[in-house]
Amino acid sequence: MTNSENMLQQLRSEASTIFTSAIKAVNPNQAIKRYVHVKDDYLYIGTDDEIKFKLSDYDRIILIGAGKATAPMAKAIEDLLGNRIDNGMINVKYGFTEELKHTKITEADHPVPDQNGVEGTKKILELLQTATEKDLVFSLISGGGSALLPYPASGITLRQKQELTKELIACGASIDEINAVRKHISAVKGGQMARAAYPATTINLMLSDVVADKIDVIASGPFTPDSSSFHDVWNIINKYGLNEIPESIRTYLDAGVKGEKPETPKENDPVFQNVFNFIIGSNIIALEAAEKKARELGYQTLILSSMIEGETRDVARVHSAIAKEILMTGRPVLPPACIISGGETTVTIRGKGLGGRNQEFGLASALDLIGLPPRVVILSGGTDGNDGPTDAAGAIVDPLSVERGEIAGLNAVSFLQDNDAYHFLDKSQDLLITGPTNTNVMDVRLILIR
Amino acid sequence: MTNSENMLQQLRSEASTIFTSAIKAVNPNQAIKRYVHVKDDYLYIGTDDEIKFKLSDYDRIILIGAGKATAPMAKAIEDLLGNRIDNGMINVKYGFTEELKHTKITEADHPVPDQNGVEGTKKILELLQTATEKDLVFSLISGGGSALLPYPASGITLRQKQELTKELIACGASIDEINAVRKHISAVKGGQMARAAYPATTINLMLSDVVADKIDVIASGPFTPDSSSFHDVWNIINKYGLNEIPESIRTYLDAGVKGEKPETPKENDPVFQNVFNFIIGSNIIALEAAEKKARELGYQTLILSSMIEGETRDVARVHSAIAKEILMTGRPVLPPACIISGGETTVTIRGKGLGGRNQEFGLASALDLIGLPPRVVILSGGTDGNDGPTDAAGAIVDPLSVERGEIAGLNAVSFLQDNDAYHFLDKSQDLLITGPTNTNVMDVRLILIR
């Protein structure tokens, strides 16, 4: 191997190591064990044991939840509380299961909800409705929790709810507007699960997969006050001229405005007085772990932001502009430098290829790295290990990636235009493959320069 | 005024001050005087007087150049060398003139070249062709220099050249490919002016308006070796299937491949042996000046990159993600924080409104800042003081900008969709107006957080 190849090999291997450290820090099992401690009859919640509960004060411990990482979260709670758990009921994505002793798992579809999800949610609601003030409820929420807790308000079908959501997306409604509508045609979202659990004490532990960790957005906030109203929902529907909404939804929303249907619970509603919300894993926690590992490896580090959004290829250009500046002038940090960013970008589909946002980020970056010295590497990976409908988590690219693809007969520009990053990166040997990680706190990106 | 308004007022005023400092640092007159020093019979070039010339060794001092900031550059050289200048000839954009004693100014059109530009370039070439090894040539190049030095190769018209360029852009050719073609159907670009000036000593002083300050790209590199060939040009034309190129261009390129037309001079060509290239003003110099001023005002600073490119609204999202992270976790720097970036973004025109990339950046940022505490301000400005076809240099926005626009009856999302930032920012009182600055080193963006 040449010196350049050695250098790139080292950088690529270090990038992988740093990425792995980031994922480990948000492993659901570990995250639960960092936030939940049991000593004798006492339960402590928080990294510094901020809140204390006396277990013998409660008649029952109930465990509910939904999300792609909820099974390993439940496993961790079972490890900690064992036989003290009286009843458990969680919804997870098909295949995302664990061996659980006290908790019944319902497998359901994601991202498009299915009838299994509805059945599971019904059971969870029924269980919560049996809860009294002498019960302690653990709610375990993770990415995908919204689709895995489908329960349309009375008279509305899952299909109708999905259609309306689609229409809202198509007409350019903001995510806040879409959420306001969704919460008002659901029987669980927007704090309505807290209403079902009331007056039990509820400890809601969340693995956040949303930008800025907004708890009213994570799984559509089943235990969080909703600030929108039926009135707002009508304004949104009128604003976008959605005249053809299904009759069942129209009837329900009309009844809602007249006060004949329950409004989502607002801040200061007593249903929240016994709810304790904790984010136990999030993107910034993963980025901090990446930073720690990078420092151990001798890098000067900079966390740009855990909240990066925007069109993937343009976000990639900003990252490679920073890489170029480091190489040219040593700004914003001198090499050996590790720039870290998180969040979740979007891809406007223009082609028919295979890939995901992290692979697209990789391919776009590879094009920007052409001609740079062989001492820079860019990694972009989904912390769930699953980028788009592929077996890859993302990509690690370097200044020779495009050339490697070309030698294999592929043109990087064409593959990017076709959103076909997977097939390019496969040939250029730049796919990042981790297998499923059982967690999800969005994406981690790394720029490494020696 | 409320405390919030006071805080925002202070931040906005400091952002303006910092932006003004950045522009001052790249003022063409000052930049020339920082790089060119005359003591008695000696001419020193470089901030540390790196190169020395004995003026009495030369028979004549000739001054040529082109660009929007070239007139004030010439003024600075005239201030320094006065009557020692024997002959001068520069091309500038209509109206971008100065009172010069020894230099003839040709005003011409930009960004679309016109016949005046061709006439002026012809005169410059003729002047250079008279130069001998006993002559000293100052070349003064600034932004717009490419369009202001139009001179198609023999037999090709300006119109034909422009048509081919347009076709190349339309079919997705890369900027390097477009430049290769342009240099080969021009009589001045790609080092051909160096050939005209040879064997004179040429000091080429450039105010860079291109990302990464590539000297073969600034004004299409009239004094810089070209790495592309007639053969490459045919490959590019064939690659994109441009079968209908004008007969005159086809004939010229055919002759070129056969060696019947002069190839652009390559590296190691003797025509470059007496050429000294200096970048006297660039984006990073402006950013460094901004950093200095921000530190004086008490900010912790970070220069992200001087090379930021990409779709404006997505680049803006990355910037506001950094602002949010600073507010939430104090990363990448603790407040009071000033994040600085440069380069030049692009805008995909989707609407019919009025604006420029800096105003679009401002409006997109304003939408991202909604709901943030009133202690963050984002500025984006063109260093030429002229953003798009407007009288504004850019925008300064804060978390209340969108609300101010709404109070005036405007919807920020609709105005952004229509690329109509100017009319929104005008009403929200967020336009940044400096007037023409006589310089151009692309854009400066600032995030200020207290």
PDB file of N, CA, C and O in Angstrom, chain B residues 292-316:
ATOM      1  N   LYS B 292     -11.915  39.474  13.592  1.00  0.00           N
ATOM      2  CA  LYS B 292     -11.180  40.431  14.429  1.00  0.00           C
ATOM      3  C   LYS B 292     -12.152  41.418  15.087  1.00  0.00           C
ATOM      4  O   LYS B 292     -12.109  41.651  16.298  1.00  0.00           O
ATOM      5  N   LYS B 293     -13.038  41.965  14.276  1.00  0.00           N
ATOM      6  CA  LYS B 293     -13.991  42.943  14.816  1.00  0.00           C
ATOM      7  C   LYS B 293     -14.922  42.284  15.832  1.00  0.00           C
ATOM      8  O   LYS B 293     -15.212  42.853  16.896  1.00  0.00           O
ATOM      9  N   ALA B 294     -15.381  41.072  15.533  1.00  0.00           N
ATOM     10  CA  ALA B 294     -16.295  40.379  16.461  1.00  0.00           C
ATOM     11  C   ALA B 294     -15.610  40.143  17.801  1.00  0.00           C
ATOM     12  O   ALA B 294     -16.217  40.301  18.864  1.00  0.00           O
ATOM     13  N   ARG B 295     -14.331  39.805  17.759  1.00  0.00           N
ATOM     14  CA  ARG B 295     -13.603  39.596  19.015  1.00  0.00           C
ATOM     15  C   ARG B 295     -13.502  40.895  19.797  1.00  0.00           C
ATOM     16  O   ARG B 295     -13.660  40.911  21.014  1.00  0.00           O
ATOM     17  N   GLU B 296     -13.249  41.983  19.067  1.00  0.00           N
ATOM     18  CA  GLU B 296     -13.200  43.287  19.741  1.00  0.00           C
ATOM     19  C   GLU B 296     -14.523  43.589  20.445  1.00  0.00           C
ATOM     20  O   GLU B 296     -14.552  44.223  21.483  1.00  0.00           O
ATOM     21  N   LEU B 297     -15.616  43.117  19.848  1.00  0.00           N
ATOM     22  CA  LEU B 297     -16.935  43.369  20.443  1.00  0.00           C
ATOM     23  C   LEU B 297     -17.277  42.344  21.522  1.00  0.00           C
ATOM     24  O   LEU B 297     -18.377  42.344  22.057  1.00  0.00           O
ATOM     25  N   GLY B 298     -16.335  41.453  21.809  1.00  0.00           N
ATOM     26  CA  GLY B 298     -16.537  40.526  22.925  1.00  0.00           C
ATOM     27  C   GLY B 298     -17.081  39.164  22.552  1.00  0.00           C
ATOM     28  O   GLY B 298     -17.443  38.378  23.437  1.00  0.00           O
ATOM     29  N   TYR B 299     -17.140  38.871  21.255  1.00  0.00           N
ATOM     30  CA  TYR B 299     -17.682  37.573  20.840  1.00  0.00           C
ATOM     31  C   TYR B 299     -16.607  36.500  20.800  1.00  0.00           C
ATOM     32  O   TYR B 299     -15.459  36.774  20.464  1.00  0.00           O
ATOM     33  N   GLN B 300     -17.012  35.263  21.097  1.00  0.00           N
ATOM     34  CA  GLN B 300     -16.196  34.100  20.786  1.00  0.00           C
ATOM     35  C   GLN B 300     -16.508  33.738  19.343  1.00  0.00           C
ATOM     36  O   GLN B 300     -17.671  33.627  18.976  1.00  0.00           O
ATOM     37  N   THR B 301     -15.476  33.549  18.556  1.00  0.00           N
ATOM     38  CA  THR B 301     -15.705  33.438  17.117  1.00  0.00           C
ATOM     39  C   THR B 301     -15.332  32.074  16.565  1.00  0.00           C
ATOM     40  O   THR B 301     -14.538  31.341  17.144  1.00  0.00           O
ATOM     41  N   LEU B 302     -15.923  31.782  15.422  1.00  0.00           N
ATOM     42  CA  LEU B 302     -15.588  30.558  14.705  1.00  0.00           C
ATOM     43  C   LEU B 302     -15.795  30.836  13.218  1.00  0.00           C
ATOM     44  O   LEU B 302     -16.897  31.191  12.799  1.00  0.00           O
ATOM     45  N   ILE B 303     -14.717  30.699  12.443  1.00  0.00           N
ATOM     46  CA  ILE B 303     -14.867  30.774  10.987  1.00  0.00           C
ATOM     47  C   ILE B 303     -15.145  29.366  10.497  1.00  0.00           C
ATOM     48  O   ILE B 303     -14.309  28.474  10.612  1.00  0.00           O
ATOM     49  N   LEU B 304     -16.347  29.154   9.974  1.00  0.00           N
ATOM     50  CA  LEU B 304     -16.735  27.818   9.494  1.00  0.00           C
ATOM     51  C   LEU B 304     -15.982  27.465   8.231  1.00  0.00           C
ATOM     52  O   LEU B 304     -15.354  26.424   8.123  1.00  0.00           O
ATOM     53  N   SER B 305     -16.118  28.336   7.219  1.00  0.00           N
ATOM     54  CA  SER B 305     -15.491  28.075   5.924  1.00  0.00           C
ATOM     55  C   SER B 305     -15.708  29.274   5.025  1.00  0.00           C
ATOM     56  O   SER B 305     -16.739  29.942   5.092  1.00  0.00           O
ATOM     57  N   SER B 306     -14.726  29.552   4.189  1.00  0.00           N
ATOM     58  CA  SER B 306     -14.867  30.614   3.186  1.00  0.00           C
ATOM     59  C   SER B 306     -15.334  30.024   1.855  1.00  0.00           C
ATOM     60  O   SER B 306     -15.380  30.716   0.854  1.00  0.00           O
ATOM     61  N   MET B 307     -15.637  28.731   1.862  1.00  0.00           N
ATOM     62  CA  MET B 307     -15.881  28.038   0.587  1.00  0.00           C
ATOM     63  C   MET B 307     -17.269  27.420   0.505  1.00  0.00           C
ATOM     64  O   MET B 307     -17.476  26.404  -0.158  1.00  0.00           O
ATOM     65  N   ILE B 308     -18.223  28.054   1.182  1.00  0.00           N
ATOM     66  CA  ILE B 308     -19.558  27.447   1.243  1.00  0.00           C
ATOM     67  C   ILE B 308     -20.323  27.673  -0.055  1.00  0.00           C
ATOM     68  O   ILE B 308     -20.447  28.779  -0.552  1.00  0.00           O
ATOM     69  N   GLU B 309     -20.801  26.548  -0.608  1.00  0.00           N
ATOM     70  CA  GLU B 309     -21.614  26.576  -1.823  1.00  0.00           C
ATOM     71  C   GLU B 309     -22.863  25.732  -1.556  1.00  0.00           C
ATOM     72  O   GLU B 309     -22.975  25.091  -0.530  1.00  0.00           O
ATOM     73  N   GLY B 310     -23.776  25.710  -2.510  1.00  0.00           N
ATOM     74  CA  GLY B 310     -24.980  24.889  -2.360  1.00  0.00           C
ATOM     75  C   GLY B 310     -26.229  25.732  -2.460  1.00  0.00           C
ATOM     76  O   GLY B 310     -26.163  26.960  -2.544  1.00  0.00           O
ATOM     77  N   GLU B 311     -27.365  25.048  -2.475  1.00  0.00           N
ATOM     78  CA  GLU B 311     -28.662  25.720  -2.578  1.00  0.00           C
ATOM     79  C   GLU B 311     -28.887  26.585  -1.332  1.00  0.00           C
ATOM     80  O   GLU B 311     -28.829  26.093  -0.205  1.00  0.00           O
ATOM     81  N   THR B 312     -29.156  27.857  -1.566  1.00  0.00           N
ATOM     82  CA  THR B 312     -29.165  28.837  -0.484  1.00  0.00           C
ATOM     83  C   THR B 312     -30.027  28.439   0.714  1.00  0.00           C
ATOM     84  O   THR B 312     -29.586  28.493   1.859  1.00  0.00           O
ATOM     85  N   ARG B 313     -31.268  28.012   0.457  1.00  0.00           N
ATOM     86  CA  ARG B 313     -32.158  27.790   1.606  1.00  0.00           C
ATOM     87  C   ARG B 313     -31.714  26.597   2.438  1.00  0.00           C
ATOM     88  O   ARG B 313     -31.955  26.572   3.648  1.00  0.00           O
ATOM     89  N   ASP B 314     -31.042  25.637   1.821  1.00  0.00           N
ATOM     90  CA  ASP B 314     -30.543  24.486   2.579  1.00  0.00           C
ATOM     91  C   ASP B 314     -29.282  24.848   3.351  1.00  0.00           C
ATOM     92  O   ASP B 314     -29.080  24.395   4.474  1.00  0.00           O
ATOM     93  N   VAL B 315     -28.440  25.664   2.720  1.00  0.00           N
ATOM     94  CA  VAL B 315     -27.259  26.161   3.434  1.00  0.00           C
ATOM     95  C   VAL B 315     -27.711  26.978   4.642  1.00  0.00           C
ATOM     96  O   VAL B 315     -27.136  26.887   5.735  1.00  0.00           O
ATOM     97  N   ALA B 316     -28.777  27.746   4.469  1.00  0.00           N
ATOM     98  CA  ALA B 316     -29.316  28.540   5.586  1.00  0.00           C
ATOM     99  C   ALA B 316     -29.761  27.637   6.730  1.00  0.00           C
ATOM    100  O   ALA B 316     -29.533  27.943   7.902  1.00  0.00           O
TER     101      ALA B 316
END
